[in-house]
Amino acid sequence: MYFVFIDEAGTPGFHKGKTPEGYFTLAGLVVKIEHILSLERELHQIKAEFDLHPHDEVKWGAKYSRFGFTFEQFSQYRKSVFGLIQHRGETVIASVLDKEESYKKEYINDHFELYQQALFLLMERIHKWLNDLGVEAGTVIFVIDSRKNNKEANLDEKLAEAYVRALRTGTFFTGFVHFSETPFFATSEGSVGLQLADFCAGPIQQYFSTGKDEWYLFVREKIRKSPYDGRIAGFGIKAFPQRATDPFIKRKGAEGARCPAHPMGMLPQPVRSICTFIVHHTVALCKLEICLWRQVTILSTPTGVCLC
């Protein structure tokens, strides 16, 4: 049996009268049930090493001075947490939505519908990962960071209803036979799993928004990858809408796609031009990826860095 702890980075809504901008990330950290107690104990040990109380919640984007950290100490704390994720986590899967393009869809009109779309995409990728493992049905429980607030106290209830509808209908690509009948909602203050999921969502959001990969690289090792060519795009990270957000297609004037895993990732302009032509004139994008992946990398996020 597995638990999937789900947390978000960014905000799914936008201010009235303004164009939605930026990205919204929903990340799921998958943990085997037999590792839950070890996960809690080891995170408490890490906190003790940094003179924190076991129930102190140190978020990924926290102001480190609030906890008496220097910048170097906070970096060390982050690395220790990522080490725990590496040791106890099974995999990390995320969905990243371009808010401006997502709100152009007829079926996304508010923050709840955008969050719902992100959750469905995440569920789909998690279920495919389970299919790859060949696990038995009914073996996954979702634990989602509670979204209810003073203004909308029924957000969790609405999301639970959406989750149940998804279980009944599935998506175009898969059903959800591996998932429990209802999700659980918890606050991150009381859930070690959700605190660690926050450390997965934050670096992915930062990577898409700014192109900075220093902390993304710590998460990258655990992100689901294609069993055929090792790519992450579409497997461990689902970008939406694809034509607006997918790293295969959208570029913003980068001189070359820089992949942190491949030293030959920088491409000269002539090669990029040829590759761009192929990308826009082939139906089977994966063929391009497979034939070039070992030699050069042309995949770029909206900020011009490789996601492979």
mmCIF file of C-alpha atoms in Angstrom:
data_model
loop_
_atom_site.group_PDB
_atom_site.id
_atom_site.type_symbol
_atom_site.label_atom_id
_atom_site.label_comp_id
_atom_site.label_asym_id
_atom_site.label_seq_id
_atom_site.Cartn_x
_atom_site.Cartn_y
_atom_site.Cartn_z
ATOM 1 C CA MET A 1 0.000 0.000 0.000
ATOM 2 C CA TYR A 2 1.129 3.537 -0.773
ATOM 3 C CA PHE A 3 0.356 6.983 0.543
ATOM 4 C CA VAL A 4 0.503 9.956 -1.834
ATOM 5 C CA PHE A 5 1.088 13.251 -0.045
ATOM 6 C CA ILE A 6 0.029 16.198 -2.205
ATOM 7 C CA ASP A 7 1.000 19.829 -1.752
ATOM 8 C CA GLU A 8 0.952 22.894 -3.972
ATOM 9 C CA ALA A 9 3.258 25.722 -4.939
ATOM 10 C CA GLY A 10 1.987 28.980 -6.331
ATOM 11 C CA THR A 11 -1.655 30.040 -6.192
ATOM 12 C CA PRO A 12 -4.396 28.661 -8.461
ATOM 13 C CA GLY A 13 -6.375 31.893 -8.525
ATOM 14 C CA PHE A 14 -5.764 35.429 -9.753
ATOM 15 C CA HIS A 15 -6.871 38.956 -8.952
ATOM 16 C CA LYS A 16 -10.023 40.166 -10.646
ATOM 17 C CA GLY A 17 -9.377 42.548 -13.507
ATOM 18 C CA LYS A 18 -5.860 41.203 -14.038
ATOM 19 C CA THR A 19 -4.564 38.601 -16.449
ATOM 20 C CA PRO A 20 -3.618 35.303 -14.759
ATOM 21 C CA GLU A 21 0.124 34.818 -14.900
ATOM 22 C CA GLY A 22 2.770 32.440 -13.694
ATOM 23 C CA TYR A 23 2.480 28.773 -12.901
ATOM 24 C CA PHE A 24 0.660 26.551 -10.449
ATOM 25 C CA THR A 25 2.331 23.321 -9.333
ATOM 26 C CA LEU A 26 0.802 20.325 -7.617
ATOM 27 C CA ALA A 27 3.304 17.694 -6.489
ATOM 28 C CA GLY A 28 2.760 14.228 -5.051
ATOM 29 C CA LEU A 29 5.301 12.388 -2.924
ATOM 30 C CA VAL A 30 4.636 8.634 -2.947
ATOM 31 C CA VAL A 31 5.641 6.712 0.188
ATOM 32 C CA LYS A 32 5.155 3.049 1.120
ATOM 33 C CA ILE A 33 2.977 2.600 4.176
ATOM 34 C CA GLU A 34 5.700 0.675 6.002
ATOM 35 C CA HIS A 35 8.001 3.716 5.731
ATOM 36 C CA ILE A 36 5.610 6.246 7.265
ATOM 37 C CA LEU A 37 6.757 5.905 10.872
ATOM 38 C CA SER A 38 10.429 5.943 9.831
ATOM 39 C CA LEU A 39 9.726 9.047 7.764
ATOM 40 C CA GLU A 40 8.262 10.857 10.762
ATOM 41 C CA ARG A 41 10.999 9.752 13.139
ATOM 42 C CA GLU A 42 13.815 10.727 10.787
ATOM 43 C CA LEU A 43 12.378 14.164 10.018
ATOM 44 C CA HIS A 44 12.054 14.789 13.753
ATOM 45 C CA GLN A 45 15.707 13.788 14.125
ATOM 46 C CA ILE A 46 16.719 16.241 11.408
ATOM 47 C CA LYS A 47 14.785 19.014 13.139
ATOM 48 C CA ALA A 48 16.450 18.185 16.450
ATOM 49 C CA GLU A 49 19.874 18.475 14.825
ATOM 50 C CA PHE A 50 18.959 22.040 13.862
ATOM 51 C CA ASP A 51 17.512 22.873 17.305
ATOM 52 C CA LEU A 52 13.939 22.800 16.077
ATOM 53 C CA HIS A 53 10.900 21.408 17.864
ATOM 54 C CA PRO A 54 9.536 18.214 16.232
ATOM 55 C CA HIS A 55 6.300 20.014 15.368
ATOM 56 C CA ASP A 56 7.929 23.118 13.874
ATOM 57 C CA GLU A 57 6.896 23.390 10.236
ATOM 58 C CA VAL A 58 9.738 24.704 8.101
ATOM 59 C CA LYS A 59 8.347 25.282 4.635
ATOM 60 C CA TRP A 60 10.419 25.182 1.477
ATOM 61 C CA GLY A 61 10.035 28.923 0.968
ATOM 62 C CA ALA A 62 10.237 29.908 4.636
ATOM 63 C CA LYS A 63 12.102 32.985 5.830
ATOM 64 C CA TYR A 64 15.036 31.224 7.447
ATOM 65 C CA SER A 65 15.686 34.042 9.915
ATOM 66 C CA ARG A 66 12.341 33.203 11.535
ATOM 67 C CA PHE A 67 13.905 29.958 12.786
ATOM 68 C CA GLY A 68 17.224 31.513 13.717
ATOM 69 C CA PHE A 69 18.978 30.061 10.655
ATOM 70 C CA THR A 70 21.714 31.655 8.628
ATOM 71 C CA PHE A 71 21.472 31.180 4.872
ATOM 72 C CA GLU A 72 24.093 28.419 5.037
ATOM 73 C CA GLN A 73 22.259 26.622 7.851
ATOM 74 C CA PHE A 74 18.974 26.778 5.969
ATOM 75 C CA SER A 75 20.681 25.325 2.897
ATOM 76 C CA GLN A 76 22.020 22.473 5.005
ATOM 77 C CA TYR A 77 18.560 21.872 6.466
ATOM 78 C CA ARG A 78 17.090 21.720 2.973
ATOM 79 C CA LYS A 79 19.739 19.231 1.865
ATOM 80 C CA SER A 80 19.010 17.037 4.877
ATOM 81 C CA VAL A 81 15.293 17.026 4.031
ATOM 82 C CA PHE A 82 16.024 16.160 0.404
ATOM 83 C CA GLY A 83 18.211 13.314 1.627
ATOM 84 C CA LEU A 84 15.221 11.951 3.553
ATOM 85 C CA ILE A 85 13.016 12.206 0.467
ATOM 86 C CA GLN A 86 15.633 10.309 -1.505
ATOM 87 C CA HIS A 87 15.877 7.596 1.155
ATOM 88 C CA ARG A 88 12.221 7.038 2.035
ATOM 89 C CA GLY A 89 10.245 8.304 -0.959
ATOM 90 C CA GLU A 90 9.245 5.996 -3.805
ATOM 91 C CA THR A 91 8.800 8.640 -6.468
ATOM 92 C CA VAL A 92 7.726 12.243 -7.065
ATOM 93 C CA ILE A 93 5.131 13.173 -9.689
ATOM 94 C CA ALA A 94 3.833 16.667 -10.451
ATOM 95 C CA SER A 95 1.542 18.674 -12.680
ATOM 96 C CA VAL A 96 2.443 22.240 -13.670
ATOM 97 C CA LEU A 97 -0.192 24.543 -15.132
ATOM 98 C CA ASP A 98 0.384 27.739 -17.065
ATOM 99 C CA LYS A 99 -2.317 29.864 -15.463
ATOM 100 C CA GLU A 100 -2.778 32.333 -18.303
ATOM 101 C CA GLU A 101 -3.304 29.592 -20.875
ATOM 102 C CA SER A 102 -5.285 27.330 -18.533
ATOM 103 C CA TYR A 103 -7.893 30.012 -17.871
ATOM 104 C CA LYS A 104 -8.549 30.222 -21.615
ATOM 105 C CA LYS A 105 -10.103 26.751 -21.422
ATOM 106 C CA GLU A 106 -13.902 26.733 -21.285
ATOM 107 C CA TYR A 107 -13.908 24.297 -18.365
ATOM 108 C CA ILE A 108 -11.512 26.316 -16.159
ATOM 109 C CA ASN A 109 -13.149 29.442 -14.785
ATOM 110 C CA ASP A 110 -11.958 29.779 -11.178
ATOM 111 C CA HIS A 111 -9.253 28.677 -8.757
ATOM 112 C CA PHE A 112 -11.143 25.520 -7.781
ATOM 113 C CA GLU A 113 -11.474 24.289 -11.365
ATOM 114 C CA LEU A 114 -7.808 24.979 -12.039
ATOM 115 C CA TYR A 115 -6.788 23.058 -8.907
ATOM 116 C CA GLN A 116 -9.138 20.254 -9.914
ATOM 117 C CA GLN A 117 -7.503 20.039 -13.333
ATOM 118 C CA ALA A 118 -4.057 19.883 -11.741
ATOM 119 C CA LEU A 119 -5.227 17.084 -9.422
ATOM 120 C CA PHE A 120 -6.729 15.029 -12.264
ATOM 121 C CA LEU A 121 -3.501 15.281 -14.267
ATOM 122 C CA LEU A 122 -1.520 14.249 -11.197
ATOM 123 C CA MET A 123 -3.818 11.294 -10.508
ATOM 124 C CA GLU A 124 -3.442 10.144 -14.095
ATOM 125 C CA ARG A 125 0.365 10.120 -13.963
ATOM 126 C CA ILE A 126 0.444 8.420 -10.551
ATOM 127 C CA HIS A 127 -1.884 5.697 -11.800
ATOM 128 C CA LYS A 128 0.310 5.097 -14.829
ATOM 129 C CA TRP A 129 3.306 4.741 -12.522
ATOM 130 C CA LEU A 130 1.387 2.138 -10.528
ATOM 131 C CA ASN A 131 0.487 0.296 -13.719
ATOM 132 C CA ASP A 132 4.182 0.158 -14.574
ATOM 133 C CA LEU A 133 4.800 -1.506 -11.197
ATOM 134 C CA GLY A 134 1.993 -3.993 -11.696
ATOM 135 C CA VAL A 135 0.520 -3.317 -8.248
ATOM 136 C CA GLU A 136 -2.847 -4.672 -7.127
ATOM 137 C CA ALA A 137 -6.006 -2.583 -7.201
ATOM 138 C CA GLY A 138 -7.039 -0.405 -4.263
ATOM 139 C CA THR A 139 -3.591 0.151 -2.822
ATOM 140 C CA VAL A 140 -3.185 3.956 -2.824
ATOM 141 C CA ILE A 141 -4.444 6.553 -0.339
ATOM 142 C CA PHE A 142 -4.295 10.280 -1.134
ATOM 143 C CA VAL A 143 -3.467 12.753 1.628
ATOM 144 C CA ILE A 144 -4.064 16.299 0.373
ATOM 145 C CA ASP A 145 -3.099 19.560 2.017
ATOM 146 C CA SER A 146 -6.347 21.093 3.214
ATOM 147 C CA ARG A 147 -7.510 24.078 1.172
ATOM 148 C CA LYS A 148 -10.508 25.234 3.198
ATOM 149 C CA ASN A 149 -10.351 28.725 4.656
ATOM 150 C CA ASN A 150 -12.560 31.267 6.362
ATOM 151 C CA LYS A 151 -14.028 32.464 3.064
ATOM 152 C CA GLU A 152 -14.663 29.019 1.570
ATOM 153 C CA ALA A 153 -15.021 26.368 4.238
ATOM 154 C CA ASN A 154 -16.316 23.729 1.813
ATOM 155 C CA LEU A 155 -13.319 23.584 -0.537
ATOM 156 C CA ASP A 156 -12.155 20.211 0.770
ATOM 157 C CA GLU A 157 -15.656 18.785 0.426
ATOM 158 C CA LYS A 158 -15.917 20.005 -3.170
ATOM 159 C CA LEU A 159 -12.497 18.566 -3.999
ATOM 160 C CA ALA A 160 -13.457 15.217 -2.457
ATOM 161 C CA GLU A 161 -16.556 15.142 -4.669
ATOM 162 C CA ALA A 162 -14.435 15.905 -7.721
ATOM 163 C CA TYR A 163 -12.038 13.117 -6.725
ATOM 164 C CA VAL A 164 -14.926 10.618 -6.476
ATOM 165 C CA ARG A 165 -16.243 11.690 -9.892
ATOM 166 C CA ALA A 166 -12.791 11.124 -11.346
ATOM 167 C CA LEU A 167 -12.669 7.629 -9.850
ATOM 168 C CA ARG A 168 -15.979 6.766 -11.483
ATOM 169 C CA THR A 169 -15.195 8.095 -14.932
ATOM 170 C CA GLY A 170 -11.414 7.890 -15.227
ATOM 171 C CA THR A 171 -9.779 9.899 -18.001
ATOM 172 C CA PHE A 172 -9.305 9.356 -21.713
ATOM 173 C CA PHE A 173 -6.042 7.513 -20.957
ATOM 174 C CA THR A 174 -6.732 5.492 -17.797
ATOM 175 C CA GLY A 175 -9.142 4.450 -15.078
ATOM 176 C CA PHE A 176 -8.282 4.762 -11.392
ATOM 177 C CA VAL A 177 -8.734 1.236 -10.030
ATOM 178 C CA HIS A 178 -5.685 1.513 -7.744
ATOM 179 C CA PHE A 179 -6.986 4.439 -5.692
ATOM 180 C CA SER A 180 -8.959 4.441 -2.440
ATOM 181 C CA GLU A 181 -12.597 5.537 -2.568
ATOM 182 C CA THR A 182 -12.019 8.849 -0.825
ATOM 183 C CA PRO A 183 -9.071 11.181 -0.210
ATOM 184 C CA PHE A 184 -7.982 12.432 3.186
ATOM 185 C CA PHE A 185 -7.339 16.076 3.972
ATOM 186 C CA ALA A 186 -4.857 17.262 6.568
ATOM 187 C CA THR A 187 -2.966 20.389 7.525
ATOM 188 C CA SER A 188 0.727 20.442 6.757
ATOM 189 C CA GLU A 189 1.512 21.428 10.354
ATOM 190 C CA GLY A 190 0.385 17.993 11.491
ATOM 191 C CA SER A 191 1.643 15.889 8.590
ATOM 192 C CA VAL A 192 5.291 15.046 7.961
ATOM 193 C CA GLY A 193 4.365 13.689 4.530
ATOM 194 C CA LEU A 194 2.797 16.995 3.479
ATOM 195 C CA GLN A 195 5.800 18.916 4.778
ATOM 196 C CA LEU A 196 8.047 16.804 2.551
ATOM 197 C CA ALA A 197 5.676 17.189 -0.410
ATOM 198 C CA ASP A 198 6.116 20.946 0.002
ATOM 199 C CA PHE A 199 9.847 20.416 -0.556
ATOM 200 C CA CYS A 200 8.999 18.681 -3.841
ATOM 201 C CA ALA A 201 6.516 21.246 -5.163
ATOM 202 C CA GLY A 202 8.634 24.316 -4.338
ATOM 203 C CA PRO A 203 11.744 23.518 -6.410
ATOM 204 C CA ILE A 204 9.644 22.373 -9.391
ATOM 205 C CA GLN A 205 7.643 25.604 -9.279
ATOM 206 C CA GLN A 206 10.857 27.625 -9.019
ATOM 207 C CA TYR A 207 12.366 25.744 -11.958
ATOM 208 C CA PHE A 208 9.414 26.469 -14.239
ATOM 209 C CA SER A 209 9.052 30.068 -13.099
ATOM 210 C CA THR A 210 12.694 31.194 -13.101
ATOM 211 C CA GLY A 211 14.807 28.444 -14.662
ATOM 212 C CA LYS A 212 16.857 28.102 -11.476
ATOM 213 C CA ASP A 213 17.766 24.444 -11.051
ATOM 214 C CA GLU A 214 19.949 24.350 -7.925
ATOM 215 C CA TRP A 215 17.229 22.791 -5.775
ATOM 216 C CA TYR A 216 15.271 21.173 -8.578
ATOM 217 C CA LEU A 217 18.255 18.882 -9.139
ATOM 218 C CA PHE A 218 17.799 17.475 -5.636
ATOM 219 C CA VAL A 219 14.192 16.550 -6.454
ATOM 220 C CA ARG A 220 14.913 15.431 -10.002
ATOM 221 C CA GLU A 221 16.486 12.137 -8.940
ATOM 222 C CA LYS A 222 13.152 10.990 -7.477
ATOM 223 C CA ILE A 223 10.857 12.252 -10.235
ATOM 224 C CA ARG A 224 9.227 9.545 -12.346
ATOM 225 C CA LYS A 225 11.022 8.966 -15.639
ATOM 226 C CA SER A 226 10.271 7.159 -18.842
ATOM 227 C CA PRO A 227 11.451 3.537 -18.632
ATOM 228 C CA TYR A 228 12.528 3.791 -22.272
ATOM 229 C CA ASP A 229 14.660 6.917 -22.491
ATOM 230 C CA GLY A 230 14.706 8.418 -19.000
ATOM 231 C CA ARG A 231 12.799 11.597 -19.823
ATOM 232 C CA ILE A 232 10.691 13.377 -17.235
ATOM 233 C CA ALA A 233 8.435 15.545 -19.420
ATOM 234 C CA GLY A 234 5.029 13.900 -19.694
ATOM 235 C CA PHE A 235 5.995 11.147 -17.262
ATOM 236 C CA GLY A 236 7.051 12.654 -13.957
ATOM 237 C CA ILE A 237 5.974 16.224 -14.715
ATOM 238 C CA LYS A 238 2.845 16.888 -16.740
ATOM 239 C CA ALA A 239 2.774 20.412 -18.133
ATOM 240 C CA PHE A 240 -0.588 21.910 -19.084
ATOM 241 C CA PRO A 241 -1.820 23.153 -21.498
ATOM 242 C CA GLN A 242 0.629 21.144 -23.559
ATOM 243 C CA ARG A 243 1.018 23.523 -26.477
ATOM 244 C CA ALA A 244 1.536 26.472 -24.162
ATOM 245 C CA THR A 245 3.574 24.897 -21.381
ATOM 246 C CA ASP A 246 5.078 21.653 -22.629
ATOM 247 C CA PRO A 247 8.896 21.889 -22.726
ATOM 248 C CA PHE A 248 8.960 20.201 -26.142
ATOM 249 C CA ILE A 249 7.262 23.140 -27.783
ATOM 250 C CA LYS A 250 7.332 26.451 -25.943
ATOM 251 C CA ARG A 251 10.526 28.509 -26.002
ATOM 252 C CA LYS A 252 11.297 32.103 -25.127
ATOM 253 C CA GLY A 253 14.352 32.982 -27.146
ATOM 254 C CA ALA A 254 16.864 30.755 -25.367
ATOM 255 C CA GLU A 255 20.207 30.477 -27.157
ATOM 256 C CA GLY A 256 20.196 26.771 -26.387
ATOM 257 C CA ALA A 257 18.509 24.291 -24.109
ATOM 258 C CA ARG A 258 20.659 23.675 -21.069
ATOM 259 C CA CYS A 259 20.158 20.313 -19.437
ATOM 260 C CA PRO A 260 21.652 19.919 -15.956
ATOM 261 C CA ALA A 261 22.157 16.207 -16.543
ATOM 262 C CA HIS A 262 23.930 16.457 -19.900
ATOM 263 C CA PRO A 263 27.108 18.521 -20.386
ATOM 264 C CA MET A 264 26.429 18.627 -24.139
ATOM 265 C CA GLY A 265 23.087 20.272 -23.574
ATOM 266 C CA MET A 266 23.948 23.629 -25.180
ATOM 267 C CA LEU A 267 23.046 23.635 -28.843
ATOM 268 C CA PRO A 268 24.338 25.851 -31.644
ATOM 269 C CA GLN A 269 21.703 27.784 -33.567
ATOM 270 C CA PRO A 270 21.813 25.660 -36.786
ATOM 271 C CA VAL A 271 21.115 22.478 -34.830
ATOM 272 C CA ARG A 272 18.304 24.119 -32.892
ATOM 273 C CA SER A 273 16.730 25.350 -36.124
ATOM 274 C CA ILE A 274 16.728 21.862 -37.612
ATOM 275 C CA CYS A 275 15.318 20.358 -34.434
ATOM 276 C CA THR A 276 12.612 23.013 -34.204
ATOM 277 C CA PHE A 277 11.547 22.234 -37.769
ATOM 278 C CA ILE A 278 11.287 18.535 -36.949
ATOM 279 C CA VAL A 279 9.321 19.179 -33.762
ATOM 280 C CA HIS A 280 6.708 21.234 -35.614
ATOM 281 C CA HIS A 281 6.455 18.834 -38.559
ATOM 282 C CA THR A 282 6.215 15.416 -36.944
ATOM 283 C CA VAL A 283 3.392 13.695 -35.162
ATOM 284 C CA ALA A 284 5.645 11.333 -33.227
ATOM 285 C CA LEU A 285 7.587 13.788 -31.067
ATOM 286 C CA CYS A 286 9.018 10.899 -29.082
ATOM 287 C CA LYS A 287 10.993 9.751 -32.161
ATOM 288 C CA LEU A 288 12.884 13.016 -32.172
ATOM 289 C CA GLU A 289 13.541 12.722 -28.478
ATOM 290 C CA ILE A 290 14.809 9.146 -28.635
ATOM 291 C CA CYS A 291 17.193 9.709 -31.531
ATOM 292 C CA LEU A 292 18.727 12.875 -30.096
ATOM 293 C CA TRP A 293 18.510 12.372 -26.357
ATOM 294 C CA ARG A 294 21.840 10.619 -25.914
ATOM 295 C CA GLN A 295 23.740 13.166 -27.984
ATOM 296 C CA VAL A 296 22.134 16.556 -27.595
ATOM 297 C CA THR A 297 19.231 18.000 -25.661
ATOM 298 C CA ILE A 298 16.729 20.342 -27.255
ATOM 299 C CA LEU A 299 13.949 20.142 -24.718
ATOM 300 C CA SER A 300 13.356 23.428 -22.962
ATOM 301 C CA THR A 301 10.923 24.729 -20.384
ATOM 302 C CA PRO A 302 9.203 28.068 -20.885
ATOM 303 C CA THR A 303 12.312 29.646 -19.354
ATOM 304 C CA GLY A 304 14.655 27.922 -21.766
ATOM 305 C CA VAL A 305 16.071 25.114 -19.636
ATOM 306 C CA CYS A 306 15.837 21.397 -20.226
ATOM 307 C CA LEU A 307 13.363 19.242 -18.354
ATOM 308 C CA CYS A 308 14.541 15.873 -19.582
#
